[in-house]
Each structure stands twice: as structure tokens, then as C-alpha cells.
Amino acid sequence: MGAICSSCCGTSRNTAYEPLLLDNERDAVADLLQYLENRSETNFFTGDPLRSLSTLSFSDNVDLQRSAALAFAEITEKEVREVGRDTLEPIMFLLQSHDVEVQRAASAALGNLAVNSENKLLIVKLGGLEPLIRQMLSPNVEVQCNAVGCITNLATHDDNKTKIAKSGALVPLTRLARSKDMRVQRNATGALLNMTHSDENRQQLVNAGAIPVLVGLLGSSDTDVQYYCTTALSNIAVDAANRRKLAQGEPRLVQNLIGLMESSSLKVQCQAALALRNLASDEKYQIEIVRSNGLPPLLRLLRSSFLPLILSAAACVRNVSIHPLNESPIIDAGFLHPLIDLLSHEDNEEIQCHSISTLRNLAASSERNKTAIVEAGAVERIKDLVLSVPLSVQSEMTACLAVLALSDDLKPQLLEMGICHVLIPLTASPSVEVQGNSAAALGNLSSKSEDYTAFNEVWAQPEGGLEGYLRRFLESGDTTFQHIAVWTVVQLLESGDATLEGHIRASEQLLPLIRQLGEQGGAASGGADGGEGRSETSGVGEGEGEGSEGGDAEGEIESLAKRISELLEA
């Protein structure tokens, strides 16, 4: 990024003007010619070589300035290092020349030096932005190209971004992004991209009129320009206010980005999907992406062997799946098996999280969709993986199981698969979310099941079994966890399963805890939240019991505890 448009041809050796030179200038010319002949052994950034270049730079003779500027450009093209004020000041003096050749070569030299991180800061500190902005307004394309290229390089340093945004550079950059010269266009769009990495700078960029320019250039024939514009728009779409502006003023944005997912460039495909992902933070765009036929290209990217494409597509589909109206279209488009396969993508935790979160969203509103997800093999895959995946993935997997366990028709299948054997250990997870989701899933499975054999099998094992989990939650001091536990015990007793009732009656640990809650109500509130968790971020799955949110939580716990006593006395 920030390529310099012009190459420099060596220092002029024309001596026609020599009689007009001052003595020190004549000596500087002679010395510089000698240094250039031995350039491989010469350090031009210090000592006598730099003094010779400085003498020519500060001369009133335009020809000498040209020689100095060309020499700086040629030297910096071959060697870039951290330099000091003594090197930068003569170059920036040359930037202020009225001669186009001097401007072109000086901005080329400065752009070359701006590749170095420390130089980026010093150039801005020494006032380099103002002459560069003036050169962006030049009618000469080469001068424009080099000035924009230099600003592009300067804008890659975080400490410079705000200074550039406040310098007045954004309006000419936006104008030059429409340049007919592809080199200028690349540098300008690259500079605009570099300015989109903070909230404040994005807002100033939007105020400078960059959005319609960037959207218009999505149709560029140049893949670099496509990439810069797509990535810049993706960053701009992070902000809700900017998404509203995009929705109001750019009606073909989604269609254009969907088209770019079919680009010949992998990096453009990837950024197009990420831009759609950010847009799909809003409900309007979630619907529009599906209605604009965005699912087929997303599915193709999801099946790719290229990790960045998989990740960008998985992230986009996850956001699109948040809208209930998109659940069935995503399933019908063939996403289930690829998403389930990606659960095993052990090299990338983020892909696993996006995939399982999507499956959870797809299961949220429809019995048909829950059934389709189970029949596609999602539960078996989760059961195989859930004890070994990272905590963030465990949280999403257990939330998905909690949602699936709400289905009365699917409960027998889930229990037969042995899902309780993995949920029980996870109720002791170091993650509060995983604990809550696992308990919610067990609670949902315990309600109105046809056969409670699976619960009897796990009463004591694994890892303390169902009894141990219930004891931990009753002792937790967390009203949400206490509520899940007493509600689950009520479901187990109301099942009419004599063996389960016998286990509960015989428990020396559970009954005193339940009796205590019945007498005193729940402990102080805190801990896990409830809810469906359809948003972008993972949350505890729904279904930890009827009435678990709102109202008097402690009163509900006390009421359920008393119900247990009634059932045991009946």
C-alpha cells in the first residue's frame, strides 16, 4: 500500500549552470557526484554526504534542488532506515518547491522513508502533512500519486491517524479516489482504508463524503481498489449510525457485496463476506442478504479449504441466522452439514463458535428446524466434542443443547443418545455460562419426558452424577442456579418414576438443602443470566424452567421447594 508512482533516474550531471553556483554549492555538486559513484559504500543519511545533499536542497537554484530531490528519491528507493531531523528537513523543504520535478521526486523520497515506523511519526511531527496535502491538489498526476502514497504509508501508524483526519487530508483523498489514473486511485483508496480503524476517524471520513465514493468503486476493475473499498466499508459498517446511513443512501450495497463474493480474488471474497457480516448486525440487512440471494455464495465460501474464507462466511451466516425468518431458508439452502462439519475445526476456535451459534439460532423458533438439526447429526457431533473443546465453544454447544431439549418430540432421542453423560460433568465447569446452559438442558430434558431411565443411569455417575449436580446448585447461593435445581427436582418427582423418587428420598444431601430453601427462600441473587441468546454474542440458552425470570425469584424457589415436600409426602 502506498506505492510510489514514479521511479527516479539518477542525479543530473549537466554542468551548464556551474559558473552561477556559489562556492559551497559547487563543492557540494562535486562531492555528491563522487559519493554517488561509490554509493554502495556511502551512508547518505549522515555526515558529509548528507551535508552535500542538504546544501543542494536549500539552494535557490531549481536545477540543484532537482538534483538533490532525485538523489534522495533514488537513495531511499534502494535503502530505507530510521533517519533523523537532519535527513527529513531538506526533503520536506523540497516538498514546498513550485517545480513539479522537485515535488515529484521529494514526495517519492518521503514516501519511501515513510515505510519505517519511526520515520512515520517524525515526518508528521515535523509538519510533513501540510505540503503533502498541497501536492495532492496538484494538477500533475505523478505528484498526486506520490503525495497520496506517502500519506497512505503515514496513515498505517495509529498515532498518525487522528492527526491526518484533522489535517484536512480526507476531502482531497476522497476526491482522488475517483481519479482516472489507477495508481492514484489505488493509493487514495488505500489511504482511506487506513483511516477507518477508529470510531472518530470513521466519522470524519463519512463526513468528508467517502461513503458514496467507496461504494461506487466496488465496481472497479482493479482488485486492489475493490479490496481497499470493501474493507473500508466493512470497517465503516461496524458503527450502527453508519449502517443507518448506508441503508438510507446506498440501496445496491448488499447486491454489490454479494457479487464480490464471486470475485477472482480470494481477499476480495473474504472482505465482501466480512462487510456483509458487519451489515448483518442490523435486522434490515439480515433479511436483505437472504432476499438478495446471498446464501449460495456464502455456502460456497463456507465449503472452501481457505481458512479466512471459511471464517468470514461462518461469521456472516451467524449474524444472518439471528433473524427468525432466515432460519428455514438457511437450512433449506443446505447449510446444516457444512456447519456441523465445522464444529470439528479444532484449529480455529472462532469458526467452531460461529458454527454452533448458528445452529443454535436455527433451532430457536421451529420444531421442524430442531428436528432437521438433530437428524443431520448435530447432537452426536456435539456429544463427541463438547468435553474437549474450549470454554467459549462449550458455552455455545450447551446453549444449543438447551434449545433442542425444549422439543418434547426430540427428548427421547436426545436421552437415548446419552447426552446426560456429557451434560452432568459440564455442570461443574469453571465457566458459569457452561454450568447454567448444561443445567438448563438437563432441566428441559427432565420436563414431561416419556422415559426417565436415562436420569436413573446418571444419578450417581459420572463425576457425582445428577445428585452431585443438584447439590452443587442448591448450595451455590445463586438464585438462578437454585431455581434451576429445585425446578428440575419437581419435574423428576412429577414424572411418577418410582426409582427416581427413591433416589431423591434416599439422598441425605438434597432433602435438607431443599427443606432449608422452602423455609427461607433463595439466597442473594447473582450469577448467570437467562434468555435465548440470539444475538451476536453467546449467552445462556433458554429453558432453565418456567418462570425463571422476573417476579420474586426467592419466592418462586420457596414455592417449588414446598412443592417438593408435598410430592414426597403424598
XYZ file of C-alpha atoms in Angstrom:
570
model
C 0.000 0.000 0.000
C 1.254 3.492 -0.670
C 3.262 2.651 -3.765
C 5.290 5.462 -5.307
C 4.217 6.096 -8.869
C 7.454 7.365 -10.340
C 10.940 5.995 -10.441
C 13.870 8.365 -10.395
C 16.683 8.369 -12.934
C 19.919 9.405 -11.216
C 21.304 12.804 -10.409
C 21.852 15.172 -13.333
C 25.491 15.817 -14.249
C 24.787 18.764 -16.519
C 27.318 21.466 -15.603
C 25.971 24.227 -17.856
C 24.899 26.211 -14.830
C 28.168 25.698 -12.903
C 29.541 29.280 -13.294
C 26.404 30.517 -11.473
C 26.979 28.332 -8.434
C 28.144 29.521 -5.080
C 31.391 28.045 -3.875
C 29.765 25.771 -1.332
C 27.218 24.622 -3.927
C 29.967 23.859 -6.447
C 31.803 21.814 -3.810
C 28.579 20.017 -2.864
C 27.923 19.044 -6.515
C 31.431 17.672 -6.923
C 31.277 15.790 -3.631
C 27.828 14.359 -4.379
C 28.912 13.053 -7.784
C 31.808 11.296 -6.092
C 29.581 9.835 -3.400
C 27.099 8.577 -5.985
C 29.863 6.802 -7.880
C 30.669 4.945 -4.647
C 27.095 4.661 -3.429
C 27.415 1.053 -2.241
C 29.968 2.211 0.331
C 28.309 5.521 1.234
C 25.832 6.327 4.014
C 23.851 9.287 2.647
C 21.886 9.774 5.862
C 24.692 11.270 7.911
C 27.952 13.203 7.757
C 29.412 14.802 4.638
C 27.138 13.010 2.091
C 24.039 14.346 3.904
C 25.583 17.825 4.147
C 26.171 17.846 0.383
C 22.540 16.836 -0.268
C 21.291 19.457 2.197
C 23.336 22.206 0.550
C 21.743 21.440 -2.818
C 18.272 21.092 -1.282
C 18.327 24.529 0.347
C 19.792 26.197 -2.752
C 17.812 28.865 -4.600
C 18.836 27.126 -7.827
C 16.000 24.921 -9.074
C 18.362 22.679 -11.011
C 20.313 21.951 -7.851
C 17.054 21.235 -5.999
C 16.084 18.792 -8.730
C 19.421 17.042 -8.396
C 19.020 16.772 -4.622
C 15.415 15.567 -4.853
C 16.248 12.946 -7.489
C 19.223 11.776 -5.445
C 17.089 11.436 -2.289
C 14.440 9.508 -4.241
C 16.979 7.126 -5.774
C 18.825 6.549 -2.487
C 15.649 5.879 -0.469
C 14.288 3.578 -3.151
C 17.250 1.270 -2.539
C 17.695 1.744 1.203
C 15.230 2.657 3.956
C 16.284 3.124 7.550
C 15.295 5.195 10.546
C 16.510 8.740 9.968
C 16.618 11.945 11.948
C 15.521 15.536 11.545
C 18.712 16.363 9.573
C 17.630 13.977 6.803
C 13.924 14.828 6.745
C 14.122 18.620 6.868
C 15.846 19.095 3.477
C 13.375 16.671 1.853
C 10.404 18.499 3.314
C 11.868 21.813 2.229
C 11.975 20.398 -1.302
C 8.295 19.440 -0.997
C 7.450 23.125 -0.887
C 9.123 23.843 -4.226
C 6.964 25.187 -7.067
C 8.827 22.933 -9.510
C 6.878 19.799 -10.453
C 10.002 17.642 -10.852
C 11.247 18.618 -7.413
C 7.815 17.926 -5.899
C 7.575 14.547 -7.591
C 10.992 13.329 -6.506
C 10.816 14.761 -2.971
C 7.416 13.138 -2.277
C 8.769 9.869 -3.685
C 11.705 10.043 -1.265
C 9.461 10.916 1.680
C 7.065 8.103 0.795
C 9.949 5.635 0.701
C 11.189 6.748 4.136
C 7.610 6.574 5.482
C 7.796 2.800 5.316
C 9.816 2.930 8.571
C 7.653 3.179 11.697
C 9.743 5.803 13.490
C 10.034 7.885 10.335
C 6.238 7.948 10.010
C 5.949 9.695 13.373
C 8.786 12.138 12.765
C 7.502 13.184 9.337
C 4.145 14.179 10.821
C 5.778 15.784 13.852
C 7.948 17.949 11.589
C 4.910 19.231 9.670
C 5.028 16.980 6.618
C 1.261 16.739 6.187
C 0.636 20.310 5.040
C 2.933 20.229 1.968
C 1.700 16.722 1.110
C -1.906 17.949 1.135
C -0.928 20.800 -1.178
C 0.696 18.296 -3.525
C -2.470 16.191 -3.554
C -4.156 19.222 -5.086
C -1.541 19.408 -7.853
C -2.761 19.015 -11.458
C 0.207 16.688 -12.083
C -0.770 13.037 -11.757
C 2.711 11.869 -10.742
C 2.835 14.415 -7.942
C -0.664 13.410 -6.791
C 0.290 9.735 -6.835
C 3.426 10.159 -4.743
C 1.827 12.532 -2.235
C -1.125 10.197 -1.685
C 1.212 7.213 -1.488
C 3.191 8.932 1.241
C 0.049 9.769 3.235
C -1.093 6.161 2.821
C 2.130 4.978 4.445
C 1.905 7.585 7.204
C -1.658 6.506 7.959
C -0.596 2.970 8.830
C 0.707 4.246 12.188
C -2.041 4.552 14.792
C -0.548 7.697 16.314
C -0.827 9.472 12.955
C -4.401 8.579 12.008
C -6.192 11.217 14.042
C -3.679 13.895 13.029
C -4.214 13.048 9.371
C -8.002 13.079 9.821
C -7.830 16.550 11.391
C -5.317 17.906 8.879
C -7.796 18.432 6.066
C -6.445 15.475 4.084
C -9.673 13.467 3.900
C -11.538 15.626 1.380
C -8.728 15.614 -1.236
C -8.125 11.912 -0.578
C -11.800 11.211 -1.245
C -11.665 13.266 -4.433
C -8.531 11.489 -5.661
C -10.141 8.105 -5.016
C -12.142 8.899 -8.167
C -9.006 9.682 -10.190
C -8.866 8.274 -13.711
C -5.280 7.231 -13.015
C -5.365 3.777 -11.440
C -2.180 4.356 -9.454
C -3.635 7.441 -7.783
C -6.915 5.623 -7.204
C -5.155 2.695 -5.517
C -3.131 4.934 -3.244
C -6.136 7.101 -2.337
C -8.444 4.189 -1.523
C -5.613 2.570 0.437
C -5.216 5.750 2.459
C -8.978 5.915 3.102
C -8.884 2.316 4.307
C -6.082 3.125 6.722
C -8.257 5.856 8.209
C -11.151 3.519 9.092
C -9.644 1.850 12.143
C -11.074 4.134 14.857
C -14.555 5.446 15.631
C -13.552 9.108 15.448
C -11.694 8.794 12.149
C -14.508 6.788 10.566
C -16.947 9.544 11.430
C -14.711 12.211 9.927
C -14.316 10.075 6.818
C -18.080 9.731 6.482
C -18.450 13.493 6.948
C -15.918 14.011 4.143
C -18.281 12.189 1.747
C -16.319 8.954 1.488
C -19.259 6.503 1.606
C -20.695 7.042 -1.918
C -17.163 7.108 -3.355
C -16.220 3.806 -1.711
C -19.499 2.154 -2.717
C -19.136 3.390 -6.285
C -15.644 1.920 -6.527
C -16.819 -1.567 -5.551
C -17.409 -1.988 -9.275
C -13.789 -1.140 -10.129
C -11.957 -3.488 -12.477
C -8.904 -3.333 -10.191
C -8.866 -5.961 -7.421
C -6.713 -3.805 -5.130
C -9.228 -0.959 -5.315
C -12.058 -3.450 -4.721
C -10.227 -4.830 -1.697
C -9.463 -1.421 -0.176
C -13.034 -0.169 -0.673
C -14.678 -3.371 0.565
C -12.509 -3.456 3.670
C -13.054 0.244 4.355
C -16.834 -0.193 4.065
C -16.644 -3.238 6.330
C -14.923 -1.105 8.974
C -17.366 1.761 8.493
C -20.279 -0.672 8.950
C -19.087 -1.518 12.459
C -20.900 1.616 13.680
C -24.704 1.483 13.953
C -25.097 5.123 12.872
C -23.061 4.460 9.729
C -25.131 1.372 8.925
C -28.216 3.578 9.005
C -26.581 5.991 6.561
C -25.631 3.110 4.295
C -29.186 1.764 4.445
C -30.649 5.160 3.535
C -28.247 6.141 0.773
C -26.801 3.001 -0.807
C -29.639 0.713 -1.931
C -27.396 -1.553 -4.060
C -24.669 -2.064 -1.466
C -25.727 -5.578 -0.442
C -26.119 -6.698 -4.058
C -22.668 -5.345 -4.914
C -21.034 -7.101 -1.969
C -22.771 -10.373 -2.816
C -21.377 -10.036 -6.327
C -17.864 -9.526 -4.933
C -18.105 -12.851 -3.103
C -17.735 -14.299 -6.606
C -14.575 -12.243 -7.299
C -11.488 -13.916 -8.764
C -9.555 -12.517 -5.782
C -9.735 -14.529 -2.550
C -9.016 -11.473 -0.411
C -11.897 -9.572 -2.036
C -14.256 -12.515 -1.490
C -13.212 -12.636 2.154
C -13.696 -8.929 2.780
C -17.055 -8.900 0.990
C -18.334 -11.578 3.382
C -16.946 -9.683 6.372
C -18.602 -6.469 5.190
C -21.920 -8.320 4.920
C -21.294 -9.758 8.400
C -20.982 -6.267 9.857
C -24.032 -5.024 7.978
C -25.956 -8.046 9.275
C -25.684 -6.680 12.787
C -28.940 -4.945 11.780
C -32.236 -6.713 11.153
C -32.803 -4.950 7.828
C -29.590 -6.305 6.368
C -30.137 -9.803 7.796
C -33.298 -10.032 5.728
C -31.882 -8.278 2.676
C -28.877 -10.595 2.368
C -31.161 -13.629 2.132
C -33.645 -11.938 -0.199
C -30.777 -10.811 -2.462
C -29.675 -14.428 -2.933
C -26.636 -14.108 -0.706
C -26.859 -17.621 0.740
C -25.438 -19.618 -2.231
C -22.118 -17.723 -2.367
C -21.856 -17.846 1.430
C -22.344 -21.607 1.335
C -19.619 -21.907 -1.288
C -17.206 -19.905 0.889
C -18.154 -21.995 3.909
C -17.123 -25.127 1.995
C -13.799 -23.583 0.964
C -10.453 -25.007 2.037
C -9.073 -21.480 2.626
C -9.325 -20.639 6.329
C -10.004 -16.861 6.028
C -12.888 -17.549 3.618
C -14.398 -20.138 5.953
C -14.106 -17.796 8.918
C -15.628 -14.797 7.135
C -18.535 -16.860 5.766
C -19.196 -18.530 9.123
C -19.252 -15.132 10.850
C -21.643 -13.729 8.251
C -24.046 -16.679 8.356
C -24.104 -16.484 12.128
C -25.360 -12.900 12.032
C -27.805 -13.611 9.221
C -29.226 -16.520 11.246
C -30.189 -14.191 14.095
C -33.415 -13.232 12.297
C -36.159 -15.868 12.832
C -37.382 -15.516 9.244
C -33.970 -16.665 7.994
C -33.871 -19.969 9.911
C -35.687 -22.140 7.383
C -34.103 -20.536 4.272
C -30.623 -21.225 5.683
C -31.498 -24.837 6.456
C -33.188 -25.333 3.095
C -30.115 -23.877 1.327
C -28.017 -26.785 2.603
C -26.004 -25.224 5.444
C -26.580 -27.863 8.135
C -23.974 -30.456 7.181
C -21.191 -27.927 6.471
C -21.896 -26.197 9.791
C -21.820 -29.497 11.655
C -18.564 -30.440 9.937
C -17.018 -27.140 11.040
C -17.712 -27.994 14.679
C -14.678 -30.267 14.387
C -12.455 -27.448 13.102
C -10.082 -27.765 16.054
C -7.530 -25.352 14.570
C -9.876 -22.387 14.852
C -11.998 -21.775 17.938
C -13.749 -18.831 16.296
C -15.041 -20.979 13.418
C -16.354 -23.522 15.921
C -18.128 -20.773 17.873
C -19.725 -19.227 14.799
C -20.910 -22.636 13.544
C -22.513 -23.833 16.751
C -24.045 -20.426 17.448
C -25.632 -20.534 14.001
C -27.062 -23.983 14.694
C -28.486 -22.720 17.980
C -30.116 -19.765 16.217
C -31.551 -22.038 13.530
C -33.137 -24.199 16.228
C -34.750 -21.352 18.142
C -38.206 -20.897 16.633
C -39.301 -24.040 14.826
C -39.899 -27.666 15.767
C -39.217 -28.580 12.144
C -35.821 -26.934 12.275
C -34.918 -28.540 15.605
C -35.717 -31.920 14.125
C -33.698 -31.220 10.977
C -30.669 -30.240 13.068
C -30.845 -33.407 15.168
C -31.381 -35.629 12.134
C -28.365 -34.042 10.415
C -26.162 -35.378 13.228
C -25.517 -32.204 15.227
C -26.143 -33.753 18.644
C -23.837 -36.717 18.044
C -21.089 -34.352 16.931
C -21.619 -32.091 19.952
C -21.575 -35.088 22.294
C -18.261 -36.263 20.813
C -16.616 -32.844 21.078
C -18.118 -30.888 23.931
C -15.903 -32.187 26.751
C -12.687 -31.325 24.902
C -13.417 -28.008 23.133
C -12.514 -24.564 24.569
C -14.875 -22.984 27.094
C -16.279 -20.500 24.579
C -17.296 -23.366 22.289
C -18.648 -25.376 25.218
C -20.847 -22.426 26.131
C -22.361 -22.289 22.644
C -22.726 -26.079 22.393
C -24.530 -26.405 25.730
C -26.763 -23.448 24.848
C -27.686 -25.231 21.624
C -28.484 -28.431 23.524
C -30.685 -26.445 25.923
C -32.694 -25.105 22.979
C -33.021 -28.524 21.302
C -34.092 -30.076 24.625
C -37.198 -27.873 24.646
C -38.717 -30.103 21.969
C -40.981 -32.764 23.501
C -40.674 -34.856 20.339
C -36.860 -34.861 20.442
C -36.346 -35.557 24.153
C -36.451 -39.372 23.776
C -33.794 -39.230 21.034
C -31.541 -36.925 22.997
C -31.771 -39.061 26.115
C -31.168 -42.238 24.139
C -28.015 -40.679 22.674
C -26.626 -40.427 26.215
C -26.457 -36.671 26.243
C -26.820 -36.605 30.047
C -23.402 -38.271 30.373
C -21.694 -35.166 28.966
C -24.046 -32.575 30.475
C -23.510 -33.729 34.054
C -19.712 -33.086 34.125
C -20.247 -29.718 32.447
C -22.440 -28.501 35.319
C -19.153 -28.319 37.272
C -17.380 -26.320 34.557
C -15.182 -23.351 35.542
C -17.440 -21.281 33.259
C -20.665 -20.019 34.822
C -22.264 -19.907 31.359
C -21.410 -23.543 30.651
C -22.743 -24.569 34.066
C -26.008 -22.713 33.507
C -26.518 -23.930 29.957
C -25.821 -27.555 30.900
C -28.227 -27.395 33.819
C -30.831 -25.711 31.596
C -30.531 -28.557 29.098
C -30.923 -31.167 31.850
C -33.909 -29.280 33.229
C -35.599 -29.124 29.837
C -34.996 -32.840 29.273
C -36.480 -33.644 32.703
C -39.807 -31.985 31.880
C -42.517 -34.350 30.607
C -40.146 -36.983 29.232
C -41.622 -40.343 28.251
C -38.909 -42.461 29.887
C -36.682 -41.464 32.818
C -34.276 -44.395 32.571
C -31.525 -42.058 31.344
C -31.786 -39.973 34.529
C -31.555 -43.034 36.763
C -28.434 -44.136 34.899
C -26.630 -40.897 35.776
C -27.899 -40.445 39.321
C -24.501 -41.130 40.927
C -22.085 -41.025 37.982
C -20.299 -39.501 36.079
C -18.486 -37.086 38.385
C -21.012 -37.114 41.187
C -23.906 -37.656 38.827
C -27.265 -35.921 38.807
C -27.343 -35.905 42.607
C -23.989 -34.134 42.817
C -25.024 -31.520 40.270
C -28.282 -30.771 42.084
C -26.452 -30.489 45.411
C -23.892 -28.024 43.976
C -26.599 -25.815 42.514
C -28.719 -25.865 45.676
C -25.663 -24.868 47.716
C -24.466 -22.260 45.237
C -26.065 -19.187 46.797
C -27.121 -18.152 43.279
C -30.894 -17.797 42.910
C -30.821 -18.653 39.197
C -28.933 -21.889 39.846
C -31.089 -22.713 42.869
C -34.196 -22.177 40.789
C -32.965 -24.500 38.035
C -32.195 -27.196 40.598
C -35.494 -27.133 42.531
C -37.495 -26.865 39.310
C -35.656 -29.924 37.933
C -36.338 -31.906 41.114
C -40.050 -31.080 40.779
C -40.028 -32.418 37.179
C -38.276 -35.617 38.287
C -40.779 -36.228 41.078
C -43.808 -35.394 38.900
C -42.590 -37.963 36.358
C -44.003 -40.738 38.533
C -40.785 -42.746 38.106
C -40.522 -44.787 41.303
C -36.780 -45.345 41.006
C -36.065 -41.631 40.704
C -38.342 -40.881 43.629
C -36.470 -43.475 45.651
C -33.127 -41.840 44.799
C -34.392 -38.436 45.887
C -35.921 -39.765 49.111
C -32.727 -41.594 49.961
C -30.471 -38.599 49.375
C -29.001 -37.359 52.626
C -27.699 -34.257 50.878
C -30.566 -32.970 48.748
C -33.536 -33.051 51.093
C -32.039 -30.907 53.886
C -30.991 -28.282 51.312
C -34.443 -28.267 49.694
C -36.126 -28.090 53.129
C -33.934 -25.112 54.037
C -34.857 -23.272 50.815
C -38.519 -23.985 51.487
C -38.243 -22.350 54.861
C -36.012 -19.384 53.981
C -36.334 -18.779 50.230
C -33.336 -18.449 47.890
C -30.041 -16.793 48.731
C -28.812 -13.467 47.366
C -29.207 -13.075 43.631
C -26.263 -13.171 41.196
C -24.607 -15.270 38.521
C -25.845 -16.437 35.161
C -28.447 -14.741 33.021
C -31.306 -16.431 31.222
C -32.694 -15.869 27.747
C -32.469 -17.234 24.238
C -29.162 -15.688 23.267
C -29.974 -14.988 19.603
C -27.612 -12.038 19.469
C -24.090 -11.994 18.042
C -22.573 -12.764 21.416
C -23.150 -16.083 23.131
C -25.399 -16.292 26.160
C -27.078 -18.827 28.388
C -29.637 -20.869 26.487
C -33.325 -20.688 27.162
C -35.324 -23.172 29.092
C -33.982 -23.317 32.637
C -37.537 -23.689 33.786
C -40.865 -21.980 33.693
C -40.956 -18.574 35.284
C -37.232 -18.430 35.925
C -37.017 -14.754 35.017
C -38.866 -11.821 36.537
C -41.047 -11.721 39.585
C -39.927 -12.773 43.050
C -37.148 -15.319 42.390
C -36.738 -16.204 46.042
C -40.483 -16.640 46.403
C -40.578 -18.979 43.406
C -37.731 -21.043 44.847
C -39.558 -21.291 48.177
C -42.765 -22.309 46.417
C -41.011 -25.004 44.370
C -39.224 -26.320 47.469
C -42.560 -26.651 49.240
C -43.988 -28.425 46.191
C -41.192 -30.997 46.500
C -42.118 -31.592 50.120
C -45.763 -32.077 49.133
C -44.833 -34.602 46.442
C -42.667 -36.578 48.840
C -45.403 -36.605 51.491
C -48.136 -37.661 49.089
